[in-house]
Backbone as numpy.savetxt, mean C-alpha at the origin, in Angstrom:
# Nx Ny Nz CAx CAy CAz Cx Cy Cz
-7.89 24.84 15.35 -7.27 23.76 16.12 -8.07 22.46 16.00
-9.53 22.41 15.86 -10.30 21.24 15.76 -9.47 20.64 14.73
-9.58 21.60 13.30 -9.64 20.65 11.97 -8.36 19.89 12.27
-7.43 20.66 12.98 -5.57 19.74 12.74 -5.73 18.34 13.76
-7.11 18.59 15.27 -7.29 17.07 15.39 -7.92 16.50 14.41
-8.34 17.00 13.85 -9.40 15.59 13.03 -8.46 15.20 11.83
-7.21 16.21 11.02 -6.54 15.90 10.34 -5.83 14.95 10.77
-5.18 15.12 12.00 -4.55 14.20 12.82 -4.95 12.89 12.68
-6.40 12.77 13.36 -7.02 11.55 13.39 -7.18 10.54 12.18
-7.32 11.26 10.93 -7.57 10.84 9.78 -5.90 10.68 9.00
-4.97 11.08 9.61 -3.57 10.50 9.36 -3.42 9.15 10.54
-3.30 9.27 11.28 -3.47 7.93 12.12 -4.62 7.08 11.57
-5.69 6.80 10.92 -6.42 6.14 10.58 -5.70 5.98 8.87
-5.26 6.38 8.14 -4.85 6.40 6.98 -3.17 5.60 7.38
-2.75 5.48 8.20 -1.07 5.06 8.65 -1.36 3.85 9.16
-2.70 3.56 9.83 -2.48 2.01 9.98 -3.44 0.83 8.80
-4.77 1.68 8.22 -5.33 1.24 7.63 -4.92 0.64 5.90
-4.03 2.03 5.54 -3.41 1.77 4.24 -2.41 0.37 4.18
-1.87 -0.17 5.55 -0.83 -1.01 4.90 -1.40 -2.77 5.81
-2.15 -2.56 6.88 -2.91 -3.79 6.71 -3.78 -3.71 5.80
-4.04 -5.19 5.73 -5.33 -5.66 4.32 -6.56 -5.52 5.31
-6.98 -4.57 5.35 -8.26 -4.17 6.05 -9.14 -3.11 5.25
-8.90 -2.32 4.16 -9.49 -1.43 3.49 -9.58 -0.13 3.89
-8.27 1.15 3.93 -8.43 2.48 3.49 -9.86 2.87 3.87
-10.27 2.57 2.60 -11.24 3.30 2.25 -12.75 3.11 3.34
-12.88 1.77 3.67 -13.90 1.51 4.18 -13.88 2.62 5.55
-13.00 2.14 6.27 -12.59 3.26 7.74 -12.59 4.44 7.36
-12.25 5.58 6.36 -12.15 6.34 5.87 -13.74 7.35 6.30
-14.37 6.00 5.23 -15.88 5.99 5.06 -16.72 6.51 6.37
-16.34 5.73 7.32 -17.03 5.25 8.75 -16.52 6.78 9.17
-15.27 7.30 9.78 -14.69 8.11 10.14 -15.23 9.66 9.90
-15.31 9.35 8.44 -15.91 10.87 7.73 -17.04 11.28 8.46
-18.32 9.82 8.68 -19.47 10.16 9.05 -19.75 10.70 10.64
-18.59 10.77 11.11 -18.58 10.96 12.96 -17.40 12.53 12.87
-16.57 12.66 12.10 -15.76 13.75 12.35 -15.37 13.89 10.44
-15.95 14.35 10.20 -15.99 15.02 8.77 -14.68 16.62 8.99
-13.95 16.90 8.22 -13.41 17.79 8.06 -14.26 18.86 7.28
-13.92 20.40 8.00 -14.43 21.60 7.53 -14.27 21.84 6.56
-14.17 21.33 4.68 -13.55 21.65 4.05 -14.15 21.26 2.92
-13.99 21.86 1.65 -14.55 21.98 0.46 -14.48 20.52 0.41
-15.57 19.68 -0.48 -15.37 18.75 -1.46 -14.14 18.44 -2.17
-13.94 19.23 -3.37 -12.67 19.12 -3.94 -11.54 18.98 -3.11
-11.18 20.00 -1.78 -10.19 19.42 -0.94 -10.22 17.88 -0.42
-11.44 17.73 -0.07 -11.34 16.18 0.96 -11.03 14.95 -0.14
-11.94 15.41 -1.36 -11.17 14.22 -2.10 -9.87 14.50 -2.91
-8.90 15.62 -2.54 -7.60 15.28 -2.92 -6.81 15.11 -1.42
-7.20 15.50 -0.21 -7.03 15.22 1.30 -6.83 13.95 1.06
-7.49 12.97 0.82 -7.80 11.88 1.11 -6.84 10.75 0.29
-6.69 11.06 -0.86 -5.37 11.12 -1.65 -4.17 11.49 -1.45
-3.79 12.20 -1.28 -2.17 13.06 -0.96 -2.22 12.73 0.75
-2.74 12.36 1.20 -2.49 12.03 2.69 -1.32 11.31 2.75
-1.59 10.28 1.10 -0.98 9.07 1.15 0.41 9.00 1.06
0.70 10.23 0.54 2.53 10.29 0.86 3.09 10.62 1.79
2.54 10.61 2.94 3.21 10.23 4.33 3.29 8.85 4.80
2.25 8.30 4.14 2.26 6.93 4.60 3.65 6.26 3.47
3.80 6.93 2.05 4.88 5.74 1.23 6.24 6.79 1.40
6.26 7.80 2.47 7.82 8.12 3.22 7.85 6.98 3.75
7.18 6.35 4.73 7.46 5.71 6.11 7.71 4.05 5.24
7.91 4.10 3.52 8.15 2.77 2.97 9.21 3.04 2.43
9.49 4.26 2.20 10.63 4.61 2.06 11.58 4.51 2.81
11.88 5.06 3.70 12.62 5.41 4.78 12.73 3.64 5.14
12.15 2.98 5.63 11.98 1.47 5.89 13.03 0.59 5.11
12.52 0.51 3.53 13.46 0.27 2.86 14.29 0.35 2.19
14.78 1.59 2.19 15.80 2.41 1.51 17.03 1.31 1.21
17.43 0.14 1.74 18.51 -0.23 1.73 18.18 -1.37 0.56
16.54 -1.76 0.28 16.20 -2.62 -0.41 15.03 -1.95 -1.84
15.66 -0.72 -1.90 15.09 0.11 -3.12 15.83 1.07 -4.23
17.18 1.31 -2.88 18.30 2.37 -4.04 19.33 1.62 -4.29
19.22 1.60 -5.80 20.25 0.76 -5.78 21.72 0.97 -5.90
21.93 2.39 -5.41 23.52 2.87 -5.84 24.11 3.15 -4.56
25.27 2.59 -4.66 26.79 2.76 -3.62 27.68 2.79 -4.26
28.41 3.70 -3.01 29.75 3.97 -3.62 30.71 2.75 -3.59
31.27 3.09 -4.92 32.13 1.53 -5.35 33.82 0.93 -4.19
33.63 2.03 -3.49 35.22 1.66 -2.36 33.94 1.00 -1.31
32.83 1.44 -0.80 32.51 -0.04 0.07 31.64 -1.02 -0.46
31.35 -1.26 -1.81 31.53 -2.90 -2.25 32.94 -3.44 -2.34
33.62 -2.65 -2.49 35.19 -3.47 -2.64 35.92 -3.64 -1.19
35.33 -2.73 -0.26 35.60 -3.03 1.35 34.38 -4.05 2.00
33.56 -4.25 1.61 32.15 -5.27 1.79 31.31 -4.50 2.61
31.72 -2.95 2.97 30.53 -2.48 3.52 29.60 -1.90 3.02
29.22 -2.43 1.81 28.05 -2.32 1.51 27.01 -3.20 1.33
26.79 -4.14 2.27 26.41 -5.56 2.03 25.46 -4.94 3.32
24.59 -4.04 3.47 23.67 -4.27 4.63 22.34 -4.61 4.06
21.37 -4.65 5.29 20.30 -5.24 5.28 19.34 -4.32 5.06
18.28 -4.91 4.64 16.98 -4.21 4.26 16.39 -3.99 5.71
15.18 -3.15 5.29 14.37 -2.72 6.45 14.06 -3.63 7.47
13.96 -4.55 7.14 12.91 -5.80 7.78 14.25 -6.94 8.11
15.37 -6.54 7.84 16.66 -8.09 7.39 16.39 -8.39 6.32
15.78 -8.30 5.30 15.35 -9.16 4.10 16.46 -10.12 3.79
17.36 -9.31 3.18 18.48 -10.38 2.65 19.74 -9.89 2.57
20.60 -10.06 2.05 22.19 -9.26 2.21 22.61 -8.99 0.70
22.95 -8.77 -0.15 23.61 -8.63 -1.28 24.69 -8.85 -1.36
25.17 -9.31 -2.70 26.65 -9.90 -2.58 27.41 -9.07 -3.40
28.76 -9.49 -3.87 29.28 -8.03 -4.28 29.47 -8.14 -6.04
28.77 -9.58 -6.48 28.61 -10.16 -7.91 27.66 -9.47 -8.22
26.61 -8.36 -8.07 25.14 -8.40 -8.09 25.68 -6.96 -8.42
26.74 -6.64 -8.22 27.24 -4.73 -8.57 27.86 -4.61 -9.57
27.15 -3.61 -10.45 28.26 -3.13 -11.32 28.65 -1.73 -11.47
30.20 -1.81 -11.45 30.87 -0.40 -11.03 30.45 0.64 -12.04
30.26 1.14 -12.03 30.41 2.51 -13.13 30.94 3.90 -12.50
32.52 3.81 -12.54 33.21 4.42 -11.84 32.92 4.77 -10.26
32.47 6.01 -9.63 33.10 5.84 -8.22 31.68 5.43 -7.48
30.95 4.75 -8.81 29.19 4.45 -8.29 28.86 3.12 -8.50
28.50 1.86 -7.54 28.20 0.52 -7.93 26.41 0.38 -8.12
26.22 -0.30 -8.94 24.94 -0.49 -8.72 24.13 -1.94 -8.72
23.94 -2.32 -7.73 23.23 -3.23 -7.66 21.84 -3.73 -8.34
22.14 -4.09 -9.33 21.28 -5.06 -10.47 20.12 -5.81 -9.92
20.62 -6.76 -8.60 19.08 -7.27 -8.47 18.10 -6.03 -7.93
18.44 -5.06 -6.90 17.56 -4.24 -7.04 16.66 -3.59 -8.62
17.64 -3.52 -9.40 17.34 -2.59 -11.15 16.21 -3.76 -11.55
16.96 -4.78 -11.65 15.58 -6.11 -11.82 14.18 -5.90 -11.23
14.30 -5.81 -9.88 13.18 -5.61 -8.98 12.48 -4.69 -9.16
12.93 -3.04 -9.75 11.98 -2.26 -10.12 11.51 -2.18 -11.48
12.20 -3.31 -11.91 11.61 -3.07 -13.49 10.30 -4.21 -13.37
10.27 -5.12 -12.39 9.21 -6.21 -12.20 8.31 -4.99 -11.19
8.39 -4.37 -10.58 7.52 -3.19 -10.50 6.96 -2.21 -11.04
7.63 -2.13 -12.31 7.20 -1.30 -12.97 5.84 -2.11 -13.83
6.43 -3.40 -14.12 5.30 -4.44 -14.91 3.95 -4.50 -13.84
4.40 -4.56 -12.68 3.01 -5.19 -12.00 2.13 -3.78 -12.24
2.82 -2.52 -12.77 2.18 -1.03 -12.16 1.54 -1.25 -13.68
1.39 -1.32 -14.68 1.10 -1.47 -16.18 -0.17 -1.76 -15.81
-0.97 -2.77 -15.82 -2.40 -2.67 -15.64 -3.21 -2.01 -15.08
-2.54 -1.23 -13.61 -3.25 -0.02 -12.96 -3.19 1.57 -14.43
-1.92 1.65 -14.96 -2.08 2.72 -15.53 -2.36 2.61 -16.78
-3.21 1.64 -17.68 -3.73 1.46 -18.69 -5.08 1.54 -18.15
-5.45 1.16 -16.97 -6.76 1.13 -16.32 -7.07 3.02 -16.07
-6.13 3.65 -15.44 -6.12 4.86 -15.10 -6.28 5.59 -16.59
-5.66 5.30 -17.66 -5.95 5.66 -18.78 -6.91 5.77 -19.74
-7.23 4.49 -19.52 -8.44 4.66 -20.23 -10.13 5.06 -19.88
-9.66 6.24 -18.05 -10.80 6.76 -17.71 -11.72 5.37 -16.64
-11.15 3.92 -16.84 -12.00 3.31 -16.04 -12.56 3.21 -14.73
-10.93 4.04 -14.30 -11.13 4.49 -12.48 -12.39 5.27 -12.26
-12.23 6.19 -12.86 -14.09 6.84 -12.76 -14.85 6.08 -13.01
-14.81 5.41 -14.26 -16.13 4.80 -14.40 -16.27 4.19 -13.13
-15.70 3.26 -12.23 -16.02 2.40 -11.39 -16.12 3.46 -9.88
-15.49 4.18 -9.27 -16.15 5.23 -8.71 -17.23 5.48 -8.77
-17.82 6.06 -9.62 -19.27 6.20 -9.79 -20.09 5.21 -9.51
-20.14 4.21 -9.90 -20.96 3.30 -10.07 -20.51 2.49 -8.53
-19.42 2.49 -7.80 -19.22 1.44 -6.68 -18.53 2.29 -5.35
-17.95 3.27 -5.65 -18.23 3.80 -4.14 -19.16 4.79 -3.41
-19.60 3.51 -3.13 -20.79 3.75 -2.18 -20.83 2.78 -0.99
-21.26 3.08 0.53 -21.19 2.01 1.29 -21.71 0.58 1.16
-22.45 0.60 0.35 -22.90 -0.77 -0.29 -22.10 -1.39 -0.65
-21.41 -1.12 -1.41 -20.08 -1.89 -2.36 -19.12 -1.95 -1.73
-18.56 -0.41 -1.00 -17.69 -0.87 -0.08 -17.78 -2.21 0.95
-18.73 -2.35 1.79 -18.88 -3.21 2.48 -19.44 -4.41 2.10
-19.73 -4.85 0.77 -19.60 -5.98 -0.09 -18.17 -6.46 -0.28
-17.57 -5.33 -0.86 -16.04 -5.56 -0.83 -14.89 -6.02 0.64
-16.02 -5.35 1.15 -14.88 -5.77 2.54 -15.19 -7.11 3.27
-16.54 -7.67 3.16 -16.72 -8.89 3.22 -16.09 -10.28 1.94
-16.16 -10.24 1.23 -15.65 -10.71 0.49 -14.35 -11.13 0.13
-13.68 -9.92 0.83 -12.36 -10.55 0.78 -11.85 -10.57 1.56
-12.57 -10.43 2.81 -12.70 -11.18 4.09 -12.34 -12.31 4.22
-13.81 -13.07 3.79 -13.78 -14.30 3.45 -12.34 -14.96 2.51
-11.86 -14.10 1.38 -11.18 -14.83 0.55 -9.75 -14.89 1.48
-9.84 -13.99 2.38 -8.34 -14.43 3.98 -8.53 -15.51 3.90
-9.64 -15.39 4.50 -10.22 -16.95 5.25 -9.54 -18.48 4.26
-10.34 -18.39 3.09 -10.07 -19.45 2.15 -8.45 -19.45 1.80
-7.78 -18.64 1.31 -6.57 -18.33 1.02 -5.50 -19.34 1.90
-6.54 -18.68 3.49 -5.18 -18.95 4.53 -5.50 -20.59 4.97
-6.34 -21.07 4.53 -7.09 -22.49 5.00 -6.67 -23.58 3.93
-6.07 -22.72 3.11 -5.53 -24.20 1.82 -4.24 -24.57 2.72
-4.05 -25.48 2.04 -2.87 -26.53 2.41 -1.71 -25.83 1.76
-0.60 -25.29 1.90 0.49 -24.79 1.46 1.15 -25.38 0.67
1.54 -24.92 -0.56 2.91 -25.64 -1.20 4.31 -25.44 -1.23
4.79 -26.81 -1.18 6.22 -26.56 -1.05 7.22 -25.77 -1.79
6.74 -25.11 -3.32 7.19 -24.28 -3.84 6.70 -23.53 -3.59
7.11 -22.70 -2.84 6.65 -21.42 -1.85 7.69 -20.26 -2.39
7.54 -19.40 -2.65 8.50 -18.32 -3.30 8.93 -17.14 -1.75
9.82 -17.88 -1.23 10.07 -17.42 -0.05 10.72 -15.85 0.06
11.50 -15.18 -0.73 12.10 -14.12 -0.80 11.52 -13.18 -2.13
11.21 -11.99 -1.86 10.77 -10.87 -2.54 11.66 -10.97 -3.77
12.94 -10.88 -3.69 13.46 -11.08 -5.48 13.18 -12.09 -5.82
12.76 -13.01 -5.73 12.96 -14.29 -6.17 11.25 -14.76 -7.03
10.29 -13.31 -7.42 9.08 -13.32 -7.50 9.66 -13.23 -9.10
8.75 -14.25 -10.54 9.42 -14.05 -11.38 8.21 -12.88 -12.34
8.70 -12.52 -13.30 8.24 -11.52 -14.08 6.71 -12.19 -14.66
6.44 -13.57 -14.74 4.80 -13.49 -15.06 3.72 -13.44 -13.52
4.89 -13.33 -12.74 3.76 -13.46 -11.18 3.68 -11.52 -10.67
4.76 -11.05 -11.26 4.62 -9.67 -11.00 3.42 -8.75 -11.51
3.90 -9.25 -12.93 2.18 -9.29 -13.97 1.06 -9.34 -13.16
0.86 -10.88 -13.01 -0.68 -11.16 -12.23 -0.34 -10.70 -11.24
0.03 -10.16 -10.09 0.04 -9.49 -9.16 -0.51 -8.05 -9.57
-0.19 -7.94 -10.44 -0.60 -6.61 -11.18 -2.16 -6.15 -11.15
-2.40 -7.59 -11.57 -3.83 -7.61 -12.25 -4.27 -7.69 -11.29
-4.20 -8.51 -10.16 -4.83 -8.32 -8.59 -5.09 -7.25 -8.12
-4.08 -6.11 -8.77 -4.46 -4.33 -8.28 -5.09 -3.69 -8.66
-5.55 -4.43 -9.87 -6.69 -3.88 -10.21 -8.02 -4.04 -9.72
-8.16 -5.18 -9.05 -9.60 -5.37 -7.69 -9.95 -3.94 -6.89
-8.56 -3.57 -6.69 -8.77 -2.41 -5.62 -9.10 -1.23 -6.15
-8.51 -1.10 -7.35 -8.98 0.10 -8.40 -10.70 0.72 -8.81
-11.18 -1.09 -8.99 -12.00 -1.35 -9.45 -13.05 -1.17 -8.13
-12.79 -1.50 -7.53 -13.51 -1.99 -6.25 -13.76 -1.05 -4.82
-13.91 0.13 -4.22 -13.88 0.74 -3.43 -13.80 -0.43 -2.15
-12.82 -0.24 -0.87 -13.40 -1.24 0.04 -12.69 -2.72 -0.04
-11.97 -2.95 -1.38 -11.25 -3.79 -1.54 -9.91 -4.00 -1.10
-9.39 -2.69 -0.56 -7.76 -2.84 -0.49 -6.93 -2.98 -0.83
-6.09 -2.21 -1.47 -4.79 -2.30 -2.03 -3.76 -3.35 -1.60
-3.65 -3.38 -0.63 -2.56 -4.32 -0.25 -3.39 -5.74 0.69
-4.43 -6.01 -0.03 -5.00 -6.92 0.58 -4.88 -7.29 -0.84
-5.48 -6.99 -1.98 -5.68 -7.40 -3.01 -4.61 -8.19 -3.58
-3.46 -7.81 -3.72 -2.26 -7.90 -4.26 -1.37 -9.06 -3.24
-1.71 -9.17 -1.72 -0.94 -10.18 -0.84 -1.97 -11.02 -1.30
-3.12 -11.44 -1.50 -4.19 -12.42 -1.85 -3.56 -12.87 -3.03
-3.62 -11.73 -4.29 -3.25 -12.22 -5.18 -1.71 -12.67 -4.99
-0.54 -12.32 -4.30 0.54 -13.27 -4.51 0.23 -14.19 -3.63
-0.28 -14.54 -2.32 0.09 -15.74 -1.96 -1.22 -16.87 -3.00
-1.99 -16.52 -3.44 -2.35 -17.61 -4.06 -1.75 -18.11 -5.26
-0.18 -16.56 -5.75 0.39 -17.77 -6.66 1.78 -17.90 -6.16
1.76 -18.61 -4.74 2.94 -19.50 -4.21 3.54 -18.65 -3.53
3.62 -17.36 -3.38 4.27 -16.38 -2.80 4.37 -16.43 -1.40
5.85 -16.32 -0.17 5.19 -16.14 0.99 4.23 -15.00 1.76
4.28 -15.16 2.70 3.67 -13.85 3.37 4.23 -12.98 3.60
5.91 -13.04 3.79 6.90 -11.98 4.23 7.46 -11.72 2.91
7.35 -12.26 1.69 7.55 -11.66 0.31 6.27 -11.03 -0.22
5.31 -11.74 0.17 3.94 -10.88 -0.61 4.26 -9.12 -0.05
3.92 -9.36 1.52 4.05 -8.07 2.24 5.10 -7.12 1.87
6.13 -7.15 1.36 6.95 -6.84 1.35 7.28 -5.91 -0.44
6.49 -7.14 -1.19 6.50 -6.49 -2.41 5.55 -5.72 -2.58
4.30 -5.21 -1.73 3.03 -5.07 -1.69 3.61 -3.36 -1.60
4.45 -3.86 0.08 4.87 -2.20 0.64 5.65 -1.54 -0.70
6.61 -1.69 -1.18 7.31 -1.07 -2.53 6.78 -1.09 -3.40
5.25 -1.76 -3.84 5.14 -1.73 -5.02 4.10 -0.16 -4.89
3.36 -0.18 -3.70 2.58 0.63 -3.06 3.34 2.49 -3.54
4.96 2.53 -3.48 5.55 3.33 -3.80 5.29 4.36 -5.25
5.45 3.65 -6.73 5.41 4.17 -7.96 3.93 4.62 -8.20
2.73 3.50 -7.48 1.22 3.76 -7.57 0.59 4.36 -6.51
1.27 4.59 -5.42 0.58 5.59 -4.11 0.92 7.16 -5.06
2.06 7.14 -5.20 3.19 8.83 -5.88 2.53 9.20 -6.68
2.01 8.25 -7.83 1.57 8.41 -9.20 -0.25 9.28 -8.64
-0.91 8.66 -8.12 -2.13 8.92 -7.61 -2.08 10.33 -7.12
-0.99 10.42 -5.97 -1.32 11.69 -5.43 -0.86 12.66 -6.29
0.06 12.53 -7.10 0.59 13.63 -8.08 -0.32 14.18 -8.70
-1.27 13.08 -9.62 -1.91 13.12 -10.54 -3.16 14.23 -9.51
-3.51 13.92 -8.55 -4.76 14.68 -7.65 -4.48 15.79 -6.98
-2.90 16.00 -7.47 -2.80 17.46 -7.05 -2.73 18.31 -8.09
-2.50 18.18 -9.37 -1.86 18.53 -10.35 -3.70 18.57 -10.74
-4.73 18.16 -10.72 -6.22 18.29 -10.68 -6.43 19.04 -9.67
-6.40 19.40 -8.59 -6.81 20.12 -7.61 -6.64 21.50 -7.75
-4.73 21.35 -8.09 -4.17 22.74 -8.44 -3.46 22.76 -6.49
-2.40 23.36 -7.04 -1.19 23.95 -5.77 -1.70 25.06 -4.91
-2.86 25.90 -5.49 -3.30 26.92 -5.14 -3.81 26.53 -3.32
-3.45 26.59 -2.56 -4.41 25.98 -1.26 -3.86 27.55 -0.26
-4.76 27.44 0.56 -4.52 28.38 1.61 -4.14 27.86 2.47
-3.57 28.86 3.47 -2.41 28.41 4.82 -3.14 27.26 5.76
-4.24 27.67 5.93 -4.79 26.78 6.63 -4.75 25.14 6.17
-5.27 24.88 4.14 -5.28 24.00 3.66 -4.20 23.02 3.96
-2.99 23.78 3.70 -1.61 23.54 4.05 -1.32 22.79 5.02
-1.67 23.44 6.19 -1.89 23.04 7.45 -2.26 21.75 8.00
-3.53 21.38 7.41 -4.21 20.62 7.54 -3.77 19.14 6.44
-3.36 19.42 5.25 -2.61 18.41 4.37 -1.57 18.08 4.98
-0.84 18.61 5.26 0.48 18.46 6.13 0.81 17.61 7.58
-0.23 18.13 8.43 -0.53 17.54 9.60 -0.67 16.14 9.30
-1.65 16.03 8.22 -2.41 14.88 7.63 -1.23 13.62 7.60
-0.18 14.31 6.72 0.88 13.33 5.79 1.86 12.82 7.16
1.58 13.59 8.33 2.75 13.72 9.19 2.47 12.44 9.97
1.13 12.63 10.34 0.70 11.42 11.23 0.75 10.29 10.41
-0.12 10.24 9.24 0.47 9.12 8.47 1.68 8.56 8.51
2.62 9.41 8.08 4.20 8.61 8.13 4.40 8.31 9.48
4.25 8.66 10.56 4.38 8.28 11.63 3.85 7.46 12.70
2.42 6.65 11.63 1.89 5.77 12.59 2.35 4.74 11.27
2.29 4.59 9.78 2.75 4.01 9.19 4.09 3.50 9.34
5.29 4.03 9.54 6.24 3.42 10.25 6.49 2.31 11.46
4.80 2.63 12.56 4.84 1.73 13.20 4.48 0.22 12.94
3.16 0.73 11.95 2.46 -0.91 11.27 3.12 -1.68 10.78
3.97 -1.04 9.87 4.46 -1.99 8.91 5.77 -2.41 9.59
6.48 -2.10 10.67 7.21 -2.48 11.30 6.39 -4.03 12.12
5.11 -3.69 12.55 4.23 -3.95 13.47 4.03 -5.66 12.67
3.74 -5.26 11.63 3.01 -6.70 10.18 4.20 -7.31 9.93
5.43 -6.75 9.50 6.40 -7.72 8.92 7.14 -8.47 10.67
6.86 -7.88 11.87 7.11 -9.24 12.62 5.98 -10.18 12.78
4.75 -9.22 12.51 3.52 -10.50 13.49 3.04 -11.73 12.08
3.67 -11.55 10.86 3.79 -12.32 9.69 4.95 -13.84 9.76
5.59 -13.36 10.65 6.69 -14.19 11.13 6.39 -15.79 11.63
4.66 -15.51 12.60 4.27 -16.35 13.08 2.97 -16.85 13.38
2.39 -15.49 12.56 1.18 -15.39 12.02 0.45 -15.47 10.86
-0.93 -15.98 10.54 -1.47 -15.86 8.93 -2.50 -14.37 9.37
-3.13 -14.58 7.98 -3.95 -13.68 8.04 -5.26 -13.16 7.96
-5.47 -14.18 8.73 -7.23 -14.93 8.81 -7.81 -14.04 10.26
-6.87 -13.30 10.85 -7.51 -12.34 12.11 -8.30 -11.23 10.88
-7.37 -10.80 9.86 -7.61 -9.54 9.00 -9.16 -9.64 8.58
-8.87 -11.12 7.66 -10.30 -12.09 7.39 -11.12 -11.43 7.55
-11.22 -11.83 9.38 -12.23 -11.61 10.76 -12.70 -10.23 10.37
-11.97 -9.56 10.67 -12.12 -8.05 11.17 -12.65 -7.45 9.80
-12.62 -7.94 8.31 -13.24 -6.96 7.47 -14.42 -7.58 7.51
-14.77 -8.81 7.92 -16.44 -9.54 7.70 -16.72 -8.26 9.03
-16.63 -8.41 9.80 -17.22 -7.55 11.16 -17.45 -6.26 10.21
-16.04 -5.33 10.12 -16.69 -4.39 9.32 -17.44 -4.50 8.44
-17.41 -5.24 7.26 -18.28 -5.04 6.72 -19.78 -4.95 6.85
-20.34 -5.78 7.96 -21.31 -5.88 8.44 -21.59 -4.64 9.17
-20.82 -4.10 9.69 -21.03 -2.74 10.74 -21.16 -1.79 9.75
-20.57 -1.65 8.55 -20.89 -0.78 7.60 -22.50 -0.93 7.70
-22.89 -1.79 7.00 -24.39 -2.22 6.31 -25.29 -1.93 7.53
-24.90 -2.39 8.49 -25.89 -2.26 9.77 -25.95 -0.84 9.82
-25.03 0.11 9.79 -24.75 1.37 10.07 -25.46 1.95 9.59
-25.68 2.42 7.77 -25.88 3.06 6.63 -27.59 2.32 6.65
-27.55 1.33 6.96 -29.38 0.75 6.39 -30.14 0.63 7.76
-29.50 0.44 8.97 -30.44 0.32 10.08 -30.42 1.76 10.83
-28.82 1.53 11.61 -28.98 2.99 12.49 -29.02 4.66 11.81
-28.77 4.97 10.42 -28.90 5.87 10.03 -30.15 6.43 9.70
């Protein structure tokens, strides 16, 4: 019964941490050292991994209306298929479908995942060519982590303190195929970087090229989808399926709380983005980061 609280705990810490730009990993870090799970090595670091598909249900489920792109072709021709994305995003029109018998499919979505698929290209040439380890080794460690979490702390800070431009790329489709790219390449900070953040990396990197905040966020959460899946697949398919009831147990619990505090955040971010920047986030990884360092070099 302990381990399913602490699984618990470490799905609620993985459901709100994964989708603000605050760093996974750093909290992760901190967490382990106060309530560590009973459990092999090899489990905790595929635990820690596969957690994560509870958290990209709860992006699923969210935006389902702004990710599949097939309806049935009698309600585009009745207009009820014109609803809204998770968040309201936007409406679709009924020019944007094409029938293929009793199935329509909406094209700007097909667009949108193929500019997802581009931004995912530099993570899995990176994953390929073995570099993810290399940089593991060499950078996660609380040092780096909490280098990383200061740093792009600070780069909130700077980001959110420039003067805005009026070509502002206000809506998630409307992001064009060389910004999906470099958005791409922004994901690779986090790859590279323990402590850096996935979806800190990538909203940094779009709003500094013109992107809003409710499109960065937004492409961040779906893009989070093909490269959260891909990760955990890949770390189970290394681990091996083989787990005992208990393991089970405890993975499961894990994914559950995740999707279920993840549903709340990102509900939580795409309103407080509405009227908010993101220079509190800033704040809060300089603090951590510092509480890391103080932690690991003074009080330990």
């Amino acid at each position: 019964m302990l381990e399913l609280i602490k699984a618990l705990i470490f799905g609620i810490v993985e459901g709100i941490t994964e989708w603000l730009p605050i760093s996974s990993t750093g909290h992760m870090i901190l967490v382990n050292e106060f309530l560590s799970l009973d459990v092999s090595v090899e489990f905790w670091n595929m635990f820690l991994v596969v957690i994560q598909l509870g958290a990209i249900l709860a992006v699923v489920v969210l935006f389902w209306n702004q990710i599949w792109p097939f309806v049935l072709t009698r309600k585009v021709q009745t207009g009820s298929g014109k609803s809204s994305g998770a968040a309201g995003a936007q409406r679709f029109g009924q020019r944007q479908y094409v029938a293929v018998g009793p199935v329509s499919v909406n094209m700007t979505i097909i667009v949108q995942w193929f500019k997802i698929v581009v931004s995912c290209l530099p993570a899995v040439v990176f994953v390929a060519l073995g570099l993810d380890e290399l940089c593991d080794r060499y950078f996660y460690n609380p040092v780096c982590v909490a280098i990383a979490l200061i740093v792009f702390g600070v780069a909130f800070l700077v980001v959110e303190s420039r003067k805005q431009t009026a070509e502002c790329i206000v809506e998630m489709t409307d992001i064009t195929w060389k910004i999906a790219a470099l958005i791409g390449i922004f994901q690779l900070l986090a790859a590279a970087f323990p402590g850096t953040s996935r979806s800190g990396a990538t909203i940094i990197g779009a709003l500094l090229l013109g992107v809003s905040r409710k499109a960065a966020s937004e492409y961040t959460f779906i893009l989070a989808i093909p490269v959260m899946l891909g990760a955990s697949l890949l770390e189970l398919l290394d681990f091996g399926f083989y787990l005992t009831g208990s393991e089970w147990t405890i993975l499961l619990v894990g994914m559950a709380s995740a999707f279920a505090v993840s549903v709340v955040v990102i509900r939580f971010l795409l309103g407080y983005i509405r009227k908010h920047d993101f220079k509190p986030f800033g704040w809060y990884r300089i603090g951590l980061g510092a509480l890391v360092l103080l932690y690991f070099f003074v009080l330990k």
